[in-house]
Coordinates of C-alpha atoms in Angstrom, one line a residue:
Chain A
X1138 CA -65.0 -50.3 26.0
X1139 CA -64.2 -53.4 24.2
X1140 CA -65.0 -56.6 26.3
X1141 CA -63.1 -58.9 24.0
X1142 CA -59.6 -58.1 22.5
X1143 CA -57.6 -59.4 20.1
X1144 CA -54.3 -57.7 19.8
X1145 CA -52.9 -59.1 16.6
X1146 CA -54.7 -58.2 13.5
X1147 CA -52.3 -60.6 11.8
X1148 CA -50.3 -63.7 11.9
X1149 CA -48.3 -65.9 9.5
X1150 CA -47.1 -69.2 10.1
X1151 CA -45.4 -71.5 7.7
X1152 CA -47.4 -74.9 6.9
X1153 CA -47.0 -77.4 9.4
X1154 CA -46.0 -75.4 12.3
X1155 CA -48.0 -74.3 15.3
X1156 CA -50.6 -71.2 14.9
X1157 CA -51.3 -69.9 18.4
X1158 CA -54.0 -66.9 18.1
X1159 CA -54.8 -65.1 21.5
X1160 CA -57.9 -63.6 23.1
X1161 CA -58.3 -61.4 26.1
X1162 CA -61.2 -60.6 28.0
X1163 CA -62.4 -58.1 30.4
X1164 CA -65.4 -59.7 32.7
X1165 CA -64.3 -62.7 34.9
X1166 CA -68.3 -63.2 34.9
X1167 CA -68.2 -64.4 31.3
X1168 CA -68.6 -68.3 31.0
X1169 CA -68.6 -69.5 27.4
X1170 CA -66.2 -69.0 25.2
X1171 CA -65.8 -69.5 21.5
X1172 CA -63.6 -69.3 18.1
X1173 CA -64.8 -68.9 14.9
X1174 CA -63.3 -68.9 11.7
X1175 CA -64.3 -66.6 8.7
X1176 CA -63.1 -67.1 4.6
X1177 CA -63.7 -64.2 2.8
X1178 CA -67.3 -63.8 1.1
X1179 CA -68.5 -66.2 3.8
X1180 CA -70.0 -66.0 7.2
X1181 CA -68.3 -66.9 9.8
X1182 CA -68.0 -70.6 11.0
X1183 CA -68.0 -72.0 14.5
X1184 CA -64.6 -73.9 14.9
X1185 CA -64.5 -74.6 19.1
X1186 CA -65.7 -73.5 22.4
X1187 CA -65.0 -73.8 26.1
X1188 CA -66.8 -73.4 29.0
X1189 CA -65.5 -71.8 32.4
X1190 CA -65.4 -75.1 34.3
X1191 CA -62.7 -76.5 32.0
X1192 CA -59.1 -75.0 31.1
X1193 CA -58.8 -77.0 28.0
X1194 CA -60.9 -78.6 24.9
X1195 CA -59.0 -80.4 22.0
X1196 CA -61.3 -81.3 18.7
X1197 CA -58.5 -82.7 16.0
X1198 CA -56.0 -80.3 15.2
X1199 CA -57.5 -77.7 17.5
X1200 CA -57.2 -77.0 21.3
X1201 CA -58.4 -73.9 23.2
X1202 CA -57.1 -73.2 26.3
X1203 CA -58.8 -71.1 28.9
X1204 CA -56.6 -69.1 31.8
X1205 CA -59.4 -67.6 34.0
X1206 CA -57.1 -65.8 36.5
X1207 CA -55.5 -63.8 33.3
X1208 CA -59.0 -63.7 31.7
X1209 CA -57.0 -65.2 28.8
X1210 CA -58.2 -67.4 25.7
X1211 CA -56.1 -68.7 23.2
X1212 CA -56.6 -71.0 20.0
X1213 CA -53.7 -73.2 19.0
X1214 CA -53.7 -75.1 15.7
X1215 CA -51.4 -77.9 15.1
X1216 CA -50.0 -78.6 12.7
X1217 CA -51.3 -75.8 10.5
X1218 CA -52.4 -76.2 7.1
X1219 CA -52.7 -73.5 4.2
X1220 CA -56.4 -74.2 4.0
X1221 CA -56.6 -72.8 7.7
X1222 CA -55.7 -69.4 6.3
X1223 CA -58.8 -67.2 7.4
X1224 CA -59.8 -64.3 9.9
X1225 CA -60.1 -66.1 13.7
X1226 CA -63.1 -64.6 15.7
X1227 CA -62.7 -64.9 19.7
X1228 CA -66.4 -64.8 21.1
X1229 CA -67.7 -64.6 24.6
X1230 CA -71.5 -65.2 25.2
X1231 CA -71.9 -62.2 27.4
X1232 CA -75.5 -61.7 27.7
X1233 CA -76.7 -65.1 27.7
X1234 CA -79.0 -66.9 25.0
X1235 CA -76.2 -67.2 22.8
X1236 CA -76.0 -63.7 22.0
X1237 CA -72.3 -63.4 21.2
X1238 CA -69.4 -60.6 21.8
X1239 CA -66.9 -60.9 19.0
X1240 CA -63.4 -59.6 19.1
X1241 CA -62.0 -57.8 16.1
X1242 CA -60.4 -60.8 14.6
X1243 CA -56.8 -61.7 13.9
X1244 CA -56.2 -62.9 9.8
X1245 CA -54.0 -66.2 10.0
X1246 CA -51.6 -66.7 6.8
X1247 CA -50.5 -70.3 6.4
X1248 CA -47.9 -70.4 3.8
X1249 CA -46.6 -74.1 1.8
Chain B
X451 CA -73.6 -74.1 3.5
X452 CA -74.9 -73.1 7.0
X453 CA -78.4 -73.5 6.0
X454 CA -79.4 -69.5 6.7
X455 CA -80.0 -67.7 3.8
X456 CA -79.7 -64.0 3.6
X457 CA -81.0 -61.8 0.4
X458 CA -79.9 -59.8 -1.0
X459 CA -76.3 -60.2 -1.3
X460 CA -75.1 -56.8 -2.1
X461 CA -77.2 -53.4 -1.6
X462 CA -76.4 -50.2 -2.9
X463 CA -78.4 -47.4 -1.9
X464 CA -78.2 -43.5 -1.1
X465 CA -78.3 -41.6 2.2
X466 CA -81.7 -40.9 3.5
X467 CA -83.3 -44.1 2.4
X468 CA -84.4 -47.2 3.5
X469 CA -83.9 -51.0 3.1
X470 CA -84.8 -54.1 4.2
X471 CA -82.6 -57.1 4.8
X472 CA -84.0 -60.4 4.6
X473 CA -82.8 -63.8 6.8
X474 CA -84.3 -67.3 6.5
X475 CA -83.0 -69.2 9.6
X476 CA -81.8 -73.0 9.5
X477 CA -84.7 -75.4 9.5
X478 CA -86.1 -75.9 13.2
X479 CA -84.1 -73.1 14.6
X480 CA -86.0 -71.0 16.5
X481 CA -83.6 -68.4 17.1
X482 CA -82.5 -65.2 15.0
X483 CA -79.8 -62.8 15.5
X484 CA -78.6 -59.9 13.4
X485 CA -74.6 -58.8 13.7
X486 CA -73.2 -55.6 11.8
X487 CA -69.6 -55.9 10.6
X488 CA -67.7 -52.8 9.7
X489 CA -64.4 -51.7 8.6
X490 CA -62.6 -51.6 11.3
X491 CA -64.9 -53.4 14.1
X492 CA -65.5 -56.9 14.9
X493 CA -69.2 -58.3 14.7
X494 CA -71.3 -56.1 16.7
X495 CA -74.3 -57.6 17.7
X496 CA -77.6 -56.1 17.2
X497 CA -80.6 -57.7 18.2
X498 CA -82.0 -61.3 18.6
X499 CA -85.2 -63.0 18.3
X500 CA -86.7 -66.2 19.7
X501 CA -89.9 -67.7 18.2
X502 CA -91.2 -64.2 17.2
X503 CA -90.4 -61.8 20.1
X504 CA -87.5 -60.1 20.8
X505 CA -85.0 -61.8 23.6
X506 CA -81.7 -59.4 23.4
X507 CA -80.8 -56.1 22.5
X508 CA -77.4 -55.0 21.6
X509 CA -75.9 -51.8 20.3
X510 CA -78.7 -50.9 17.3
X511 CA -79.6 -47.5 16.4
X512 CA -83.0 -46.3 16.7
X513 CA -83.5 -46.0 13.2
X514 CA -82.8 -49.7 13.0
X515 CA -85.8 -52.2 13.7
X516 CA -86.3 -55.9 13.0
X517 CA -89.2 -58.4 13.6
X518 CA -89.3 -62.1 12.9
X519 CA -92.3 -63.3 11.5
X520 CA -94.4 -66.5 12.3
X521 CA -92.4 -68.6 9.5
X522 CA -89.6 -68.0 11.7
X523 CA -87.9 -65.8 9.0
X524 CA -86.5 -62.2 10.0
X525 CA -86.1 -58.9 8.5
X526 CA -83.8 -56.0 9.3
X527 CA -85.1 -53.0 8.7
X528 CA -82.5 -49.6 8.6
X529 CA -83.7 -46.4 7.4
X530 CA -82.5 -42.9 7.4
X531 CA -79.3 -44.5 6.1
X532 CA -76.2 -42.2 6.8
X533 CA -72.9 -43.0 5.3
X534 CA -71.5 -45.0 8.4
X535 CA -74.2 -47.5 7.9
X536 CA -72.2 -49.4 5.2
X537 CA -71.0 -52.7 6.4
X538 CA -71.8 -56.3 6.2
X539 CA -74.8 -57.5 7.9
X540 CA -75.0 -61.1 9.1
X541 CA -78.0 -63.0 10.2
X542 CA -77.4 -66.1 12.4
X543 CA -79.6 -68.6 13.9
X544 CA -79.6 -71.3 16.4
X545 CA -82.5 -73.5 18.3
X546 CA -82.1 -70.8 20.9
X547 CA -81.9 -73.0 24.1
X548 CA -78.7 -70.9 25.0
X549 CA -74.8 -71.9 25.4
X550 CA -74.9 -73.1 22.0
X551 CA -73.2 -71.9 18.6
X552 CA -74.7 -70.2 16.1
X553 CA -75.0 -70.9 12.4
X554 CA -74.3 -67.9 10.1
X555 CA -75.4 -66.9 6.6
X556 CA -72.9 -65.3 4.4
X557 CA -73.9 -61.6 4.9
X558 CA -75.3 -58.5 3.0
X559 CA -73.1 -56.0 2.2
X560 CA -75.0 -52.7 2.2
X561 CA -73.0 -49.8 0.6
X562 CA -74.3 -46.5 1.4
X563 CA -73.5 -43.7 -1.4

């Protein structure tokens, strides 16, 4: 059973608009959440994280929102740029020691 | 460049064979993690080592084993390979203190024919 679900395999957005990527998790005991970005032929790279004591964390164009009651995480990218086109993975630190459980990813395509 | 080096980048082998994937962590990182990414799956955690000792285990098959050496590089050994083992295998490293980001290598693409 998937502990982390990204229900949208893909998302297309126009340059300059907002991209919203969503993630749902099953276990209310998870306390650390992360987003990774992956370009083809490269490994995933860390983007932004949030701990369960917060409901929002912002880093430049990227903001992560955490809704603990709904067990829902979202990543907002504003404004979206063509270089943001990549696969985005949601992850939780489910075991501790930074052993991450990942969702299946959402492919974001930002068109000019 | 994440600073994590994985070799080889590509590996093609036959069913029943054994292969070894190698990972050099970022300088100073004590923890090494192995992940598997199959076609329809996200990244599946396999195993973690910290300073030479196994720290956490995920859904790693008994046919697979790993170790971390005194110089902190790690090897993932896959034996009795099956077609379903074809996947992208990633290594990641971190300082190992917990609640921290992982740095991933660019992966080894394994094709079992």
